[in-house]
Amino acid sequence: YCSEYIRAMETAACMRMEHASFVTDLLLREMDSGYLKGLPNPSQEIRHFEKMNYEKARFWVRKGGGGESYADLCMRLRVFLHNLSENATGLKVLIVCHGHVIRAFRALLEDVQSDGYDELLAWQIPNCHVCWYTRRGLQGRVHSKPTKVIQIDMVDPENAERLDTSSVSVERKIRRRQLDSDDLLARAQAVPQLLNTSDCVREERVCLLYTSPSPRDS
């Protein structure tokens, strides 16, 4: 599968894979950044977003510059994954796509939760990066979700004069967290409260103080 954006189709073609049969899919297009489109990396979009006094993690769910949010992107990638489960079950699948799309795929396939968004947004993806997901575990058992990911990066990918295929790979087991009540409470308490009960009570008292009738009015 391949995004319909020109740079993705060009990359797929230059791979020169024998007997390859690609299907282009509009669902794999890069995230629409609105009027911020064209900035070289998401950090510039985040800096623009932070000027609006939002925390970086909220960048995941809010639209930047009138375009899509990462949450929007994840929704359409869920549709793609659903189509993939119907049409490519048991097959090896290659997807040629874009940086924001790779981040969103990681969030979906690895069940990244909100406290991991900052790290995911800060991830600088090198050219020609490969994320290889597999559902096959020990003794060949096939799971319903990916159990590990192998990340492969070329050595010195920016050097156009290099013709070798030297690369570095890192294998990582995917661990999906399940939260109990204490975990949920700890995450909630880790976020500074902007408004709580004591604030409401104090504001109500101030309001009563200013609106109480004076002796002259009685």
XYZ file of N, CA and C in Angstrom:
654
model
N 0.839 -1.184 0.000
C 0.000 0.000 0.000
C 0.883 1.247 0.000
N 0.344 2.317 -0.567
C 1.139 3.528 -0.702
C 0.213 4.742 -0.656
N 0.691 5.786 0.004
C -0.021 7.059 -0.024
C -0.090 7.570 -1.463
N -1.109 8.375 -1.747
C -1.240 8.924 -3.097
C -0.432 10.201 -3.286
N 0.272 10.646 -2.252
C 1.136 11.807 -2.416
C 2.346 11.432 -3.278
N 2.775 12.378 -4.104
C 3.817 12.114 -5.090
C 5.088 11.572 -4.457
N 5.536 12.181 -3.352
C 6.807 11.762 -2.759
C 6.743 10.329 -2.250
N 5.569 9.893 -1.794
C 5.425 8.520 -1.331
C 5.443 7.538 -2.503
N 4.752 7.884 -3.581
C 4.755 7.002 -4.753
C 6.145 6.911 -5.361
N 6.878 8.034 -5.362
C 8.246 8.027 -5.880
C 9.141 7.132 -5.021
N 8.995 7.219 -3.705
C 9.779 6.362 -2.808
C 9.475 4.890 -3.058
N 8.185 4.564 -3.169
C 7.797 3.172 -3.409
C 8.374 2.662 -4.725
N 8.352 3.506 -5.762
C 8.870 3.095 -7.071
C 10.380 2.891 -7.029
N 11.091 3.764 -6.311
C 12.556 3.682 -6.254
C 13.039 2.486 -5.444
N 12.169 1.861 -4.685
C 12.559 0.661 -3.943
C 12.794 -0.522 -4.881
N 12.217 -0.475 -6.064
C 12.439 -1.489 -7.092
C 12.203 -2.908 -6.555
N 11.082 -3.095 -5.889
C 10.764 -4.410 -5.335
C 10.218 -5.317 -6.438
N 10.844 -6.456 -6.605
C 10.412 -7.398 -7.647
C 9.023 -7.945 -7.326
N 8.222 -8.033 -8.347
C 6.865 -8.594 -8.247
C 5.973 -7.799 -7.291
N 6.344 -6.542 -7.014
C 5.521 -5.726 -6.128
C 4.217 -5.341 -6.815
N 3.161 -5.314 -6.047
C 1.854 -4.904 -6.557
C 1.258 -3.918 -5.551
N 1.434 -2.619 -5.818
C 1.006 -1.580 -4.882
C -0.435 -1.153 -5.142
N -1.097 -0.783 -4.064
C -2.412 -0.157 -4.123
C -2.283 1.199 -3.448
N -2.605 2.269 -4.143
C -2.567 3.596 -3.519
C -3.859 3.816 -2.746
N -3.730 4.501 -1.626
C -4.892 4.695 -0.760
C -4.859 6.116 -0.202
N -5.944 6.838 -0.413
C -6.028 8.223 0.057
C -6.024 8.316 1.578
N -6.401 7.241 2.250
C -6.412 7.245 3.711
C -5.008 7.364 4.297
N -3.984 7.066 3.489
C -2.600 7.102 3.958
C -1.932 8.452 3.711
N -2.680 9.430 3.227
C -2.086 10.734 2.945
C -1.547 11.363 4.231
N -0.619 12.302 4.089
C -0.050 12.970 5.247
C -1.107 13.811 5.963
N -0.890 14.051 7.244
C -1.829 14.861 8.024
C -1.924 16.268 7.438
N -3.122 16.774 7.342
C -3.348 18.124 6.833
C -3.072 19.121 7.955
N -2.011 19.917 7.803
C -1.629 20.884 8.835
C -2.222 22.264 8.601
N -3.163 22.377 7.673
C -3.802 23.664 7.437
C -2.813 24.698 6.933
N -2.851 25.913 7.478
C -1.945 26.957 7.005
C -0.523 26.762 7.513
N -0.294 25.738 8.372
C 1.061 25.400 8.804
C 1.711 24.376 7.879
N 1.002 23.973 6.841
C 1.510 22.950 5.930
C 2.820 23.399 5.284
N 3.775 22.492 5.225
C 5.063 22.790 4.609
C 6.179 22.964 5.607
N 5.855 23.088 6.907
C 6.912 23.166 7.910
C 7.643 21.829 7.959
N 8.964 21.832 8.109
C 9.742 20.611 7.941
C 9.538 19.564 9.014
N 9.103 19.944 10.197
C 8.915 18.940 11.237
C 7.853 19.415 12.217
N 7.266 18.471 12.975
C 6.149 18.835 13.849
C 6.547 19.742 14.993
N 7.829 19.828 15.321
C 8.241 20.673 16.439
C 7.893 22.135 16.170
N 7.969 22.560 14.894
C 7.615 23.941 14.576
C 6.118 24.163 14.748
N 5.337 23.161 14.394
C 3.902 23.273 14.600
C 3.588 23.320 16.093
N 4.321 22.507 16.873
C 4.093 22.470 18.310
C 4.442 23.813 18.932
N 5.559 24.423 18.507
C 5.945 25.728 19.052
C 4.875 26.773 18.760
N 4.330 26.719 17.535
C 3.237 27.634 17.193
C 2.036 27.364 18.098
N 1.764 26.094 18.334
C 0.625 25.702 19.156
C 0.821 26.162 20.596
N 2.062 26.049 21.097
C 2.340 26.422 22.485
C 2.193 27.920 22.709
N 2.348 28.717 21.665
C 2.135 30.150 21.796
C 0.690 30.450 22.164
N -0.186 29.508 21.865
C -1.599 29.680 22.193
C -1.894 29.180 23.615
N -0.811 28.903 24.381
C -0.915 28.509 25.801
C -1.571 27.149 26.000
N -1.371 26.241 25.044
C -1.840 24.878 25.227
C -0.661 23.981 25.577
N -0.910 22.969 26.388
C 0.124 21.989 26.654
C 0.383 21.199 25.381
N 1.626 20.691 25.252
C 2.000 20.012 24.018
C 1.130 18.789 23.744
N 0.788 18.046 24.802
C -0.009 16.838 24.600
C -1.366 17.147 23.997
N -1.884 18.362 24.262
C -3.180 18.719 23.694
C -3.095 18.919 22.189
N -1.871 19.097 21.687
C -1.674 19.196 20.242
C -2.187 17.938 19.556
N -2.229 16.835 20.299
C -2.667 15.567 19.713
C -4.146 15.606 19.351
N -4.926 16.311 20.122
C -6.379 16.262 19.929
C -6.966 17.566 19.390
N -6.164 18.604 19.277
C -6.671 19.869 18.739
C -6.133 20.089 17.330
N -6.942 20.730 16.524
C -6.534 21.002 15.149
C -5.484 22.103 15.127
N -4.464 21.929 14.293
C -3.431 22.948 14.172
C -3.592 23.732 12.880
N -3.804 25.010 12.997
C -3.863 25.846 11.807
C -5.010 25.547 10.875
N -6.112 25.061 11.408
C -7.277 24.799 10.568
C -7.247 23.466 9.851
N -6.237 22.630 10.102
C -6.159 21.329 9.445
C -6.666 20.208 10.328
N -6.000 19.053 10.224
C -6.360 17.891 11.025
C -5.592 17.880 12.346
N -6.144 17.241 13.336
C -5.401 16.909 14.542
C -4.880 15.480 14.385
N -3.986 15.076 15.284
C -3.538 13.684 15.261
C -4.707 12.741 15.537
N -5.645 13.182 16.377
C -6.817 12.350 16.648
C -7.623 12.123 15.368
N -7.768 13.165 14.541
C -8.447 13.012 13.248
C -7.705 12.003 12.374
N -6.383 12.142 12.348
C -5.560 11.242 11.544
C -5.724 9.800 12.013
N -5.739 9.595 13.325
C -5.906 8.241 13.858
C -7.253 7.640 13.455
N -8.279 8.461 13.385
C -9.598 7.957 13.004
C -9.592 7.390 11.598
N -8.970 8.113 10.653
C -8.984 7.568 9.283
C -8.018 6.390 9.140
N -6.959 6.357 9.956
C -6.060 5.202 9.903
C -6.714 3.969 10.506
N -7.626 4.170 11.456
C -8.399 3.033 11.963
C -9.236 2.411 10.844
N -9.780 3.268 9.989
C -10.544 2.763 8.843
C -9.629 1.951 7.932
N -8.416 2.464 7.691
C -7.470 1.728 6.856
C -7.130 0.374 7.469
N -6.872 0.343 8.781
C -6.526 -0.921 9.439
C -7.687 -1.905 9.390
N -8.908 -1.380 9.499
C -10.082 -2.257 9.372
C -10.144 -2.861 7.966
N -9.924 -2.024 6.947
C -9.914 -2.539 5.572
C -8.792 -3.558 5.382
N -7.665 -3.297 6.036
C -6.522 -4.201 5.922
C -6.861 -5.569 6.518
N -7.554 -5.576 7.652
C -7.910 -6.846 8.292
C -8.862 -7.662 7.431
N -9.653 -6.981 6.599
C -10.597 -7.684 5.736
C -9.953 -8.186 4.453
N -8.933 -7.453 3.963
C -8.400 -7.762 2.632
C -6.994 -8.364 2.627
N -6.311 -8.329 3.760
C -4.918 -8.792 3.740
C -4.586 -9.693 4.930
N -5.573 -10.358 5.478
C -5.341 -11.226 6.626
C -4.354 -12.338 6.269
N -3.326 -12.509 7.091
C -2.343 -13.560 6.867
C -1.250 -13.208 5.879
N -1.308 -11.993 5.309
C -0.318 -11.583 4.318
C 0.707 -10.639 4.937
N 1.869 -10.557 4.304
C 2.852 -9.554 4.681
C 2.523 -8.269 3.934
N 2.449 -7.166 4.655
C 1.994 -5.907 4.077
C 3.074 -4.848 4.242
N 3.335 -4.118 3.173
C 4.249 -2.974 3.202
C 3.424 -1.709 2.991
N 3.654 -0.700 3.840
C 2.956 0.576 3.717
C 3.986 1.685 3.568
N 3.912 2.423 2.485
C 4.807 3.557 2.253
C 4.011 4.819 2.541
N 4.435 5.552 3.579
C 3.625 6.699 4.003
C 4.523 7.830 4.500
N 4.064 8.589 5.486
C 4.702 9.845 5.884
C 4.956 9.888 7.398
N 5.711 10.906 7.829
C 6.132 11.010 9.216
C 4.987 11.090 10.215
N 4.042 12.007 9.992
C 2.908 12.122 10.908
C 2.091 10.833 10.919
N 1.964 10.217 9.761
C 1.201 8.971 9.664
C 1.889 7.861 10.459
N 3.218 7.812 10.403
C 3.962 6.808 11.168
C 3.732 7.005 12.662
N 3.753 8.257 13.128
C 3.485 8.523 14.548
C 2.088 8.034 14.932
N 1.112 8.321 14.087
C -0.260 7.903 14.383
C -0.397 6.384 14.359
N 0.271 5.722 13.406
C 0.252 4.263 13.378
C 0.857 3.698 14.662
N 1.943 4.306 15.139
C 2.545 3.841 16.392
C 1.556 3.976 17.546
N 0.850 5.099 17.590
C -0.127 5.299 18.665
C -1.205 4.219 18.639
N -1.648 3.853 17.444
C -2.709 2.866 17.313
C -2.211 1.443 17.558
N -1.108 1.081 16.909
C -0.637 -0.299 16.963
C 0.026 -0.646 18.295
N 0.512 0.384 19.007
C 1.177 0.146 20.291
C 0.338 0.611 21.470
N -0.903 1.069 21.192
C -1.799 1.551 22.250
C -1.132 2.606 23.127
N -0.493 3.586 22.494
C 0.124 4.678 23.239
C -0.971 5.511 23.900
N -0.808 5.788 25.197
C -1.799 6.554 25.932
C -1.368 8.007 26.043
N -2.241 8.838 26.583
C -2.035 10.280 26.512
C -0.740 10.736 27.184
N -0.292 10.014 28.228
C 0.941 10.431 28.875
C 2.178 10.095 28.052
N 1.978 9.431 26.913
C 3.091 9.130 26.021
C 3.098 9.971 24.755
N 2.125 10.888 24.629
C 2.020 11.685 23.408
C 3.205 12.632 23.231
N 3.657 13.244 24.341
C 4.762 14.196 24.237
C 6.001 13.530 23.641
N 6.312 12.337 24.127
C 7.479 11.610 23.626
C 7.308 11.253 22.155
N 6.102 10.861 21.782
C 5.842 10.495 20.392
C 5.947 11.711 19.472
N 5.474 12.860 19.930
C 5.549 14.075 19.125
C 6.984 14.572 18.981
N 7.800 14.310 19.997
C 9.195 14.765 19.962
C 10.093 13.835 19.143
N 9.577 12.698 18.734
C 10.359 11.700 17.988
C 10.715 12.245 16.606
N 12.007 12.377 16.328
C 12.478 12.829 15.028
C 12.705 11.597 14.146
N 11.903 11.451 13.116
C 11.947 10.252 12.272
C 12.934 10.485 11.129
N 13.988 9.683 11.030
C 14.951 9.872 9.934
C 14.381 9.394 8.605
N 14.974 9.844 7.527
C 14.565 9.380 6.211
C 14.745 7.864 6.106
N 13.866 7.240 5.350
C 13.932 5.798 5.071
C 13.729 4.956 6.329
N 13.091 5.515 7.342
C 12.840 4.759 8.565
C 11.821 3.647 8.302
N 12.032 2.501 8.949
C 11.126 1.360 8.805
C 10.654 0.929 10.192
N 9.353 0.804 10.352
C 8.753 0.181 11.537
C 8.138 -1.147 11.090
N 8.665 -2.231 11.603
C 8.206 -3.563 11.197
C 7.441 -4.185 12.367
N 6.131 -4.294 12.214
C 5.277 -4.864 13.253
C 4.941 -6.316 12.919
N 4.862 -7.129 13.958
C 4.481 -8.520 13.759
C 3.530 -8.967 14.859
N 2.576 -9.797 14.483
C 1.656 -10.394 15.446
C 2.099 -11.787 15.873
N 3.206 -12.241 15.284
C 3.675 -13.597 15.574
C 4.566 -13.589 16.810
N 4.181 -14.373 17.801
C 4.923 -14.446 19.044
C 5.767 -15.700 19.136
N 6.014 -16.119 20.368
C 6.823 -17.311 20.602
C 6.106 -18.555 20.095
N 6.903 -19.537 19.686
C 6.378 -20.803 19.142
C 5.428 -20.588 17.961
N 5.570 -19.432 17.276
C 4.777 -19.189 16.078
C 3.332 -18.822 16.333
N 2.980 -18.570 17.587
C 1.600 -18.210 17.899
C 1.269 -16.835 17.339
N 0.142 -16.717 16.659
C -0.287 -15.453 16.064
C -1.313 -14.790 16.986
N -1.025 -13.562 17.401
C -1.896 -12.823 18.312
C -2.833 -11.910 17.524
N -3.829 -11.388 18.217
C -4.793 -10.508 17.553
C -4.207 -9.120 17.297
N -3.186 -8.719 18.092
C -2.542 -7.420 17.935
C -1.034 -7.621 17.815
N -0.320 -6.640 17.257
C 1.143 -6.754 17.177
C 1.761 -6.950 18.557
N 2.744 -7.844 18.626
C 3.405 -8.138 19.892
C 4.791 -7.510 19.985
N 5.384 -7.183 18.857
C 6.693 -6.529 18.895
C 6.877 -5.694 17.633
N 7.829 -4.762 17.721
C 8.142 -3.906 16.580
C 9.659 -3.868 16.429
N 10.116 -3.923 15.207
C 11.534 -3.790 14.894
C 11.703 -2.503 14.097
N 12.479 -1.569 14.650
C 12.714 -0.284 13.987
C 14.072 -0.342 13.295
N 14.075 -0.022 12.009
C 15.277 -0.116 11.185
C 15.599 1.261 10.618
N 16.846 1.706 10.823
C 17.295 2.995 10.305
C 18.584 2.806 9.512
N 18.647 3.459 8.371
C 19.867 3.438 7.568
C 20.969 4.217 8.278
N 22.208 3.821 8.044
C 23.353 4.561 8.539
C 23.597 5.744 7.612
N 23.587 6.948 8.184
C 23.832 8.174 7.423
C 22.856 8.301 6.241
N 21.545 8.332 6.511
C 20.568 8.368 5.420
C 20.575 9.661 4.607
N 21.167 10.733 5.145
C 21.191 12.006 4.427
C 22.302 12.074 3.389
N 23.212 11.108 3.404
C 24.356 11.113 2.491
C 23.955 10.464 1.166
N 23.744 11.295 0.149
C 23.298 10.786 -1.148
C 24.382 10.024 -1.895
N 25.624 10.134 -1.455
C 26.729 9.464 -2.144
C 26.891 8.017 -1.707
N 26.288 7.663 -0.590
C 26.414 6.289 -0.110
C 25.489 5.378 -0.897
N 26.030 4.227 -1.288
C 25.261 3.254 -2.059
C 25.054 1.950 -1.295
N 25.617 1.863 -0.079
C 25.470 0.627 0.693
C 24.121 0.609 1.411
N 23.802 -0.521 1.990
C 22.527 -0.679 2.695
C 22.741 -0.903 4.191
N 23.829 -0.343 4.725
C 24.103 -0.508 6.153
C 22.969 0.104 6.977
N 22.563 -0.611 8.005
C 21.445 -0.147 8.820
C 21.624 -0.598 10.265
N 20.852 0.025 11.130
C 20.830 -0.325 12.546
C 19.390 -0.675 12.906
N 19.205 -1.794 13.592
C 17.849 -2.217 13.961
C 17.728 -2.371 15.475
N 16.560 -2.023 15.973
C 16.253 -2.152 17.395
C 14.922 -2.877 17.527
N 14.927 -3.975 18.267
C 13.705 -4.756 18.474
C 13.108 -4.426 19.834
N 11.821 -4.227 19.870
C 11.158 -3.828 21.107
C 9.836 -4.562 21.259
N 9.623 -5.142 22.424
C 8.357 -5.810 22.705
C 7.305 -4.776 23.055
N 6.116 -4.943 22.542
C 5.031 -3.998 22.795
C 4.317 -4.399 24.087
N 4.309 -3.499 25.038
C 3.638 -3.750 26.313
C 2.439 -2.815 26.427
N 1.273 -3.401 26.558
C 0.046 -2.614 26.649
C -0.378 -2.510 28.120
N -0.505 -1.289 28.574
C -0.825 -1.065 29.982
C -2.325 -1.146 30.229
N -2.668 -1.752 31.326
C -4.038 -1.719 31.827
C -4.006 -1.013 33.176
N -4.901 -0.065 33.371
C -4.872 0.797 34.540
C -5.932 0.396 35.550
N -5.537 0.357 36.827
C -6.530 0.167 37.873
C -6.959 1.539 38.406
N -7.777 1.559 39.438
C -8.311 2.820 39.962
C -7.200 3.732 40.463
N -6.190 3.146 41.123
C -5.082 3.950 41.635
C -4.282 4.569 40.494
N -4.100 3.811 39.430
C -3.367 4.345 38.277
C -4.105 5.521 37.656
N -5.420 5.370 37.493
C -6.215 6.451 36.920
C -6.173 7.695 37.801
N -6.273 7.493 39.123
C -6.255 8.620 40.039
C -4.902 9.317 40.018
N -3.821 8.533 39.945
C -2.481 9.121 39.911
C -2.293 9.969 38.664
N -2.791 9.499 37.527
C -2.675 10.272 36.300
C -3.504 11.546 36.379
N -4.676 11.459 36.978
C -5.530 12.646 37.105
C -4.893 13.670 38.028
N -4.306 13.213 39.134
C -3.712 14.124 40.101
C -2.393 14.716 39.630
N -1.806 14.116 38.603
C -0.550 14.634 38.066
C -0.748 15.903 37.249
N -1.999 16.197 36.885
C -2.316 17.386 36.091
C -2.786 18.494 37.019
N -2.134 19.651 36.998
C -2.556 20.753 37.875
C -4.002 21.152 37.606
N -4.767 21.320 38.658
C -6.166 21.700 38.512
C -6.287 23.191 38.236
N -7.088 23.534 37.265
C -7.371 24.936 36.977
C -8.542 25.441 37.803
N -9.422 24.542 38.170
C -10.595 24.923 38.959
C -10.979 23.741 39.825
N -11.170 23.957 41.125
C -11.608 22.874 42.001
C -12.689 23.379 42.948
N -13.122 22.517 43.850
C -14.257 22.850 44.708
C -13.977 24.062 45.586
N -12.764 24.120 46.154
C -12.447 25.253 47.033
C -12.502 26.572 46.277
N -12.075 26.552 44.997
C -12.169 27.774 44.185
C -13.621 28.189 44.012
N -14.493 27.225 43.766
C -15.907 27.539 43.571
C -16.511 28.127 44.835
N -16.167 27.516 45.982
C -16.705 28.018 47.251
C -16.212 29.426 47.513
N -14.927 29.680 47.263
C -14.361 31.001 47.504
C -15.002 32.034 46.579
N -15.190 31.669 45.300
C -15.811 32.599 44.363
C -17.255 32.884 44.761
N -17.948 31.859 45.264
C -19.332 32.054 45.670
C -19.408 33.012 46.858
N -18.453 32.875 47.804
C -18.437 33.784 48.949
C -18.155 35.216 48.524
N -17.217 35.367 47.602
C -16.908 36.715 47.101
C -18.124 37.312 46.424
N -18.806 36.482 45.643
C -20.005 36.973 44.944
C -21.066 37.406 45.945
N -21.265 36.608 47.007
C -22.256 36.959 48.025
C -21.860 38.242 48.743
N -20.549 38.430 48.965
C -20.069 39.623 49.644
C -20.408 40.878 48.851
N -20.217 40.788 47.516
C -20.451 41.965 46.680
C -21.935 42.206 46.411
N -22.737 41.168 46.543
C -24.160 41.338 46.199
C -25.041 41.447 47.436
N -24.462 41.316 48.650
C -25.275 41.421 49.865
C -25.814 42.855 50.001
N -27.083 42.986 50.340
C -27.650 44.362 50.474
C -27.047 45.103 51.654
N -26.848 46.385 51.502
C -26.321 47.219 52.575
C -27.458 47.613 53.500
N -27.145 48.091 54.732
C -28.230 48.521 55.666
C -29.089 49.616 55.078
N -28.531 50.447 54.211
C -29.317 51.534 53.625
C -30.401 51.012 52.691
N -30.101 49.804 52.068
C -31.051 49.252 51.128
C -32.212 48.554 51.829
N -32.053 48.266 53.105
C -33.093 47.506 53.801
C -34.223 48.452 54.251
